[in-house]
Amino acid sequence: MVEAASRSEFGIKGRSQQTLSSRYGRDQWKDPVLLGLIHSFLKAGLLLGGLISTRDKGTPQGGPLSPLLSNILLDELDRELSRRGHRFVRYADDCSIFLKSPRAARRVLHSITRFIEGALRLRVNGEKTTICRPVHFELLGYAFVSTYKKGERGKYDLRVARKSWQRLKMKIKAITRKTTPASLEERIERLNSLMYGWVGYFQMGKIWGKLRELDAWVRNRLRYCIWKAWKKPNRRMRAFRQLGVESGIAYSWSRSRMGGWAIAQSPIMRTTVTVERLAKRGYQSFTKYYEQIFHDSRTA
């Protein structure tokens, strides 16, 4: 597999500007508002150290114009790869080409580099361009894992990349942080909003097993928030009594010297602040929602 990135210079002078203008004319893009907006971006100055300086080429990395210019200039690359019959994915200026052998990958990398730098007059970023196996590759938050099935050599399943899991956990931690001034209902509402978007995006990956672990961790964090919200021992004892705990056990646990996180994972919290009771407050597990949309997509 070839993972390539182009280092494009979309200037307002010189060959790159002429190349861009030729794309406009050839493709017959006649929207004056769009063209004027693009040229305004290209002519805009740079703010460096509080001072505005002029530039004769280039656009800021990660700027709003960069994906648009990438799609304009690399449209020919898409057509060339399709004409050759390659399987590929391109997002902005990052392109991944999937091939069967390292030898084929080296051959295609050489020819495509020549095409990009010759026909398109762009430069290929050698630091980001690599040949690798799918298990070492990530794209748009996804990664690949072998199917590990007999007779399915060279086949892979989608999974969620490690960095994507880490970002999700950081967002959940921010929502369920005990020092955040929010009610349980507000926390659950934010969790559900995060869950709908995240699971909807990563529903193509094999994530059921990890979602079960994630759900257990999320529920413990919610229990921790509930425990801290009860604050004083007498309030905790009354809460346990209201949840059906015997008075002696409620008194003992309300005055426990265990840490809050240990209490959240203890039997007393798991048997009183149950999944059913959390569901009555609006809680929905990641696993249940994933199974729901996975079933709907299979039956659609």
Coordinates of C-alpha atoms in Angstrom, one line a residue:
M1 CA 0.0 0.0 0.0
V2 CA 1.3 3.5 -0.9
E3 CA 0.5 6.4 1.3
A4 CA 1.4 9.7 -0.4
A5 CA 1.0 13.4 0.4
S6 CA 1.6 16.3 -2.0
R7 CA 3.3 19.4 -0.9
S8 CA 1.4 22.0 -3.0
E9 CA 2.2 25.6 -3.4
F10 CA -0.9 27.5 -4.5
G11 CA 0.7 30.9 -5.3
I12 CA -0.6 34.1 -6.7
K13 CA 2.3 34.4 -9.1
G14 CA 4.2 32.1 -11.4
R15 CA 3.5 28.6 -12.6
S16 CA 1.1 27.4 -9.8
Q17 CA -1.3 30.3 -10.5
Q18 CA -1.2 29.6 -14.2
T19 CA -1.9 26.0 -13.4
L20 CA -4.9 26.9 -11.3
S21 CA -6.3 29.3 -13.9
S22 CA -6.0 26.6 -16.5
R23 CA -8.1 24.3 -14.3
Y24 CA -10.8 27.0 -14.2
G25 CA -10.9 27.5 -17.9
R26 CA -10.7 23.8 -18.9
D27 CA -13.4 22.8 -16.4
Q28 CA -15.5 25.8 -17.4
W29 CA -16.0 27.1 -13.9
K30 CA -17.8 30.4 -14.5
D31 CA -18.9 31.3 -10.9
P32 CA -17.5 34.8 -10.5
V33 CA -18.3 34.8 -6.7
L34 CA -16.3 31.6 -6.1
L35 CA -13.4 32.7 -8.3
G36 CA -13.3 36.1 -6.6
L37 CA -13.3 34.5 -3.1
I38 CA -10.5 32.1 -4.1
H39 CA -8.3 35.0 -5.5
S40 CA -9.0 37.1 -2.4
F41 CA -7.7 34.3 -0.2
L42 CA -4.7 33.9 -2.3
K43 CA -3.8 37.6 -2.2
A44 CA -4.4 38.0 1.5
G45 CA -1.4 38.9 3.6
L46 CA 0.1 37.0 6.5
L47 CA -0.1 38.1 10.2
L48 CA 3.3 37.4 11.7
G49 CA 4.3 38.8 15.1
G50 CA 1.4 41.2 15.0
L51 CA 2.5 42.6 11.6
I52 CA 0.9 42.0 8.2
S53 CA 3.3 40.9 5.6
T54 CA 2.7 40.2 1.9
R55 CA 3.3 36.9 0.2
D56 CA 3.9 35.9 -3.4
K57 CA 3.0 32.2 -3.1
G58 CA 1.5 29.7 -0.7
T59 CA -1.5 29.4 1.5
P60 CA -1.5 28.6 5.2
Q61 CA -1.3 24.9 6.1
G62 CA -4.7 23.7 7.4
G63 CA -6.5 26.8 6.2
P64 CA -10.0 26.8 4.9
L65 CA -8.8 27.2 1.3
S66 CA -6.4 24.3 1.3
P67 CA -8.9 21.4 0.9
L68 CA -10.6 23.3 -2.0
L69 CA -7.4 23.9 -3.9
S70 CA -6.3 20.3 -3.3
N71 CA -9.5 19.0 -4.9
I72 CA -9.1 21.4 -7.8
L73 CA -5.5 20.5 -8.6
L74 CA -5.6 16.8 -7.7
D75 CA -8.8 16.0 -9.6
E76 CA -6.5 14.9 -12.5
L77 CA -4.8 12.5 -10.1
D78 CA -8.1 10.9 -9.3
R79 CA -8.9 10.5 -13.0
E80 CA -5.4 9.0 -13.7
L81 CA -5.7 6.5 -10.8
S82 CA -9.2 5.5 -11.9
R83 CA -8.0 5.1 -15.5
R84 CA -5.2 2.8 -14.3
G85 CA -7.7 0.7 -12.3
H86 CA -6.1 1.3 -8.9
R87 CA -8.0 1.2 -5.7
F88 CA -7.3 4.4 -3.8
V89 CA -8.7 6.9 -1.3
R90 CA -7.9 10.6 -1.4
Y91 CA -8.7 13.2 1.3
A92 CA -7.6 16.7 0.4
D93 CA -3.8 16.4 -0.4
D94 CA -3.4 12.9 1.2
C95 CA -3.8 10.0 -1.1
S96 CA -3.6 6.2 -0.3
I97 CA -3.3 3.6 -3.0
F98 CA -3.9 -0.1 -2.2
L99 CA -1.9 -2.7 -4.1
K100 CA -1.2 -6.4 -3.7
S101 CA 2.6 -6.6 -3.3
P102 CA 5.5 -4.4 -2.2
R103 CA 6.9 -4.6 -5.7
A104 CA 3.7 -3.2 -7.3
A105 CA 3.7 -0.5 -4.6
R106 CA 7.2 0.6 -5.5
R107 CA 6.4 0.7 -9.2
V108 CA 3.2 2.7 -8.7
L109 CA 4.9 5.1 -6.3
H110 CA 7.6 5.9 -8.8
S111 CA 5.1 6.4 -11.7
I112 CA 2.6 8.4 -9.7
T113 CA 5.3 10.6 -8.3
R114 CA 6.5 11.3 -11.8
F115 CA 2.9 12.1 -12.8
I116 CA 2.3 14.5 -9.9
E117 CA 5.6 16.4 -10.3
G118 CA 5.5 16.3 -14.1
A119 CA 2.0 16.6 -15.4
L120 CA 0.5 18.5 -12.3
R121 CA 3.7 20.4 -11.5
L122 CA 3.4 19.8 -7.8
R123 CA 5.9 18.4 -5.3
V124 CA 5.4 15.1 -3.4
N125 CA 6.2 15.3 0.3
G126 CA 8.9 12.7 0.7
E127 CA 8.7 12.8 4.5
K128 CA 5.0 11.7 4.5
T129 CA 5.2 9.3 1.5
T130 CA 5.6 5.7 2.6
I131 CA 5.0 2.1 1.6
C132 CA 3.4 0.1 4.4
R133 CA 1.2 -2.8 5.3
P134 CA -2.5 -2.1 6.0
V135 CA -2.0 -3.0 9.7
H136 CA 0.4 0.0 10.1
F137 CA -1.9 2.4 8.3
E138 CA -4.5 4.9 9.5
L139 CA -7.0 7.0 7.6
L140 CA -9.6 9.5 8.8
G141 CA -9.6 7.9 12.3
Y142 CA -9.8 4.3 11.0
A143 CA -7.2 1.6 11.1
F144 CA -7.0 -2.0 9.7
V145 CA -6.7 -5.4 11.4
S146 CA -6.4 -8.8 9.8
T147 CA -9.5 -11.0 9.8
Y148 CA -7.5 -13.9 11.2
K149 CA -9.7 -16.4 9.4
K150 CA -8.5 -19.5 7.6
G151 CA -8.4 -19.0 3.8
E152 CA -8.7 -15.2 4.0
R153 CA -5.1 -14.2 3.7
G154 CA -4.6 -10.6 2.8
K155 CA -8.1 -9.5 4.0
Y156 CA -8.7 -6.9 6.7
D157 CA -11.4 -5.5 8.8
L158 CA -11.9 -1.9 9.8
R159 CA -11.2 -0.8 13.3
V160 CA -11.0 2.4 15.2
A161 CA -7.5 3.9 15.4
R162 CA -5.8 4.2 18.8
K163 CA -5.7 8.0 18.7
S164 CA -9.5 8.1 17.9
W165 CA -10.2 6.1 21.1
Q166 CA -7.9 8.4 23.1
R167 CA -9.7 11.5 21.8
L168 CA -13.1 10.0 22.6
K169 CA -12.0 9.1 26.2
M170 CA -10.7 12.7 26.7
K171 CA -14.0 14.1 25.7
I172 CA -15.9 11.7 28.0
K173 CA -13.5 12.7 30.8
A174 CA -14.3 16.4 30.2
I175 CA -18.1 15.7 30.4
T176 CA -17.9 13.4 33.5
R177 CA -15.3 15.3 35.5
K178 CA -16.5 15.5 39.0
T179 CA -15.5 19.1 39.4
T180 CA -17.6 20.2 36.4
P181 CA -20.7 22.1 37.7
A182 CA -23.4 20.1 35.9
S183 CA -26.4 17.9 36.9
L184 CA -26.5 14.2 36.1
E185 CA -29.1 14.9 33.4
E186 CA -26.9 17.5 31.7
R187 CA -23.9 15.1 31.7
I188 CA -26.0 12.3 30.2
E189 CA -27.4 14.7 27.5
R190 CA -23.9 15.6 26.5
L191 CA -22.7 12.0 26.5
N192 CA -25.6 11.0 24.3
S193 CA -24.9 13.8 21.9
L194 CA -21.2 12.7 21.7
M195 CA -22.3 9.1 21.3
Y196 CA -24.7 9.7 18.4
G197 CA -22.0 11.4 16.3
W198 CA -19.1 9.2 17.2
V199 CA -20.8 5.8 16.8
G200 CA -22.5 7.0 13.6
Y201 CA -19.1 7.9 12.1
F202 CA -17.3 4.7 13.3
Q203 CA -20.2 2.3 12.8
M204 CA -18.3 0.5 9.9
G205 CA -15.5 -0.6 12.3
K206 CA -15.4 -3.7 14.5
I207 CA -15.9 -2.0 17.9
W208 CA -18.5 -4.0 19.7
G209 CA -16.1 -5.6 22.2
K210 CA -14.3 -2.3 23.1
L211 CA -17.7 -0.5 23.4
R212 CA -18.7 -2.9 26.2
E213 CA -15.5 -2.0 28.1
L214 CA -16.1 1.7 27.4
D215 CA -19.7 1.5 28.7
A216 CA -18.6 0.0 32.0
W217 CA -16.0 2.8 32.4
V218 CA -18.6 5.5 31.6
R219 CA -21.1 4.2 34.1
N220 CA -18.4 4.1 36.8
R221 CA -17.6 7.7 36.0
L222 CA -21.3 8.7 36.3
R223 CA -21.5 6.8 39.6
Y224 CA -18.4 8.7 40.8
C225 CA -20.2 12.0 39.9
I226 CA -23.3 10.9 41.8
W227 CA -21.2 9.9 44.9
K228 CA -19.5 13.3 44.9
A229 CA -22.8 15.1 44.5
W230 CA -24.1 13.4 47.7
K231 CA -21.2 15.1 49.5
K232 CA -21.8 14.4 53.2
P233 CA -22.1 11.0 55.0
N234 CA -25.7 11.6 56.2
R235 CA -26.9 12.6 52.7
R236 CA -25.2 9.4 51.3
M237 CA -26.8 7.3 53.9
R238 CA -30.3 8.7 53.1
A239 CA -29.7 8.1 49.4
F240 CA -28.7 4.4 50.0
R241 CA -31.8 4.0 52.1
Q242 CA -34.0 5.4 49.3
L243 CA -32.4 3.0 46.9
G244 CA -33.4 0.0 49.1
V245 CA -30.2 -0.6 51.1
E246 CA -30.6 -1.8 54.7
S247 CA -29.9 0.9 57.3
G248 CA -26.8 -0.8 58.8
I249 CA -25.2 -1.3 55.4
A250 CA -26.2 2.2 54.3
Y251 CA -24.6 3.7 57.4
S252 CA -21.4 1.6 56.9
W253 CA -20.9 2.5 53.3
S254 CA -21.8 6.2 53.7
R255 CA -18.9 6.5 56.1
S256 CA -16.4 4.4 54.1
R257 CA -12.8 5.7 53.9
M258 CA -12.4 4.3 50.4
G259 CA -11.6 6.7 47.7
G260 CA -14.4 8.1 45.4
W261 CA -13.2 6.1 42.4
A262 CA -13.1 2.9 44.4
I263 CA -16.5 3.5 45.8
A264 CA -17.9 4.1 42.2
Q265 CA -16.7 0.6 41.2
S266 CA -17.8 -1.1 44.5
P267 CA -20.8 -3.5 44.7
I268 CA -22.8 -1.0 46.7
M269 CA -22.9 1.5 43.8
R270 CA -23.3 -1.1 41.1
T271 CA -26.3 -2.6 42.8
T272 CA -28.0 0.7 43.7
V273 CA -27.1 3.0 40.8
T274 CA -27.9 0.3 38.2
V275 CA -28.1 0.5 34.4
E276 CA -31.9 0.5 34.6
R277 CA -32.0 3.5 37.0
L278 CA -29.5 5.4 34.9
A279 CA -31.6 4.7 31.8
K280 CA -34.6 6.3 33.6
R281 CA -32.5 9.5 33.7
G282 CA -31.8 9.3 30.0
Y283 CA -28.6 7.2 29.9
Q284 CA -28.0 5.0 26.8
S285 CA -25.0 2.8 26.4
F286 CA -22.7 3.0 23.4
T287 CA -23.1 -0.7 22.8
K288 CA -26.9 -0.5 22.6
Y289 CA -26.9 2.4 20.2
Y290 CA -24.3 0.7 18.1
E291 CA -26.3 -2.5 17.9
Q292 CA -29.4 -0.4 17.0
I293 CA -27.8 1.4 14.1
F294 CA -26.0 -1.7 12.9
H295 CA -29.2 -3.6 12.8
D296 CA -31.0 -0.8 11.0
S297 CA -28.2 -0.6 8.4
R298 CA -28.4 -4.4 7.8
T299 CA -32.2 -4.4 7.4
A300 CA -32.4 -1.3 5.3

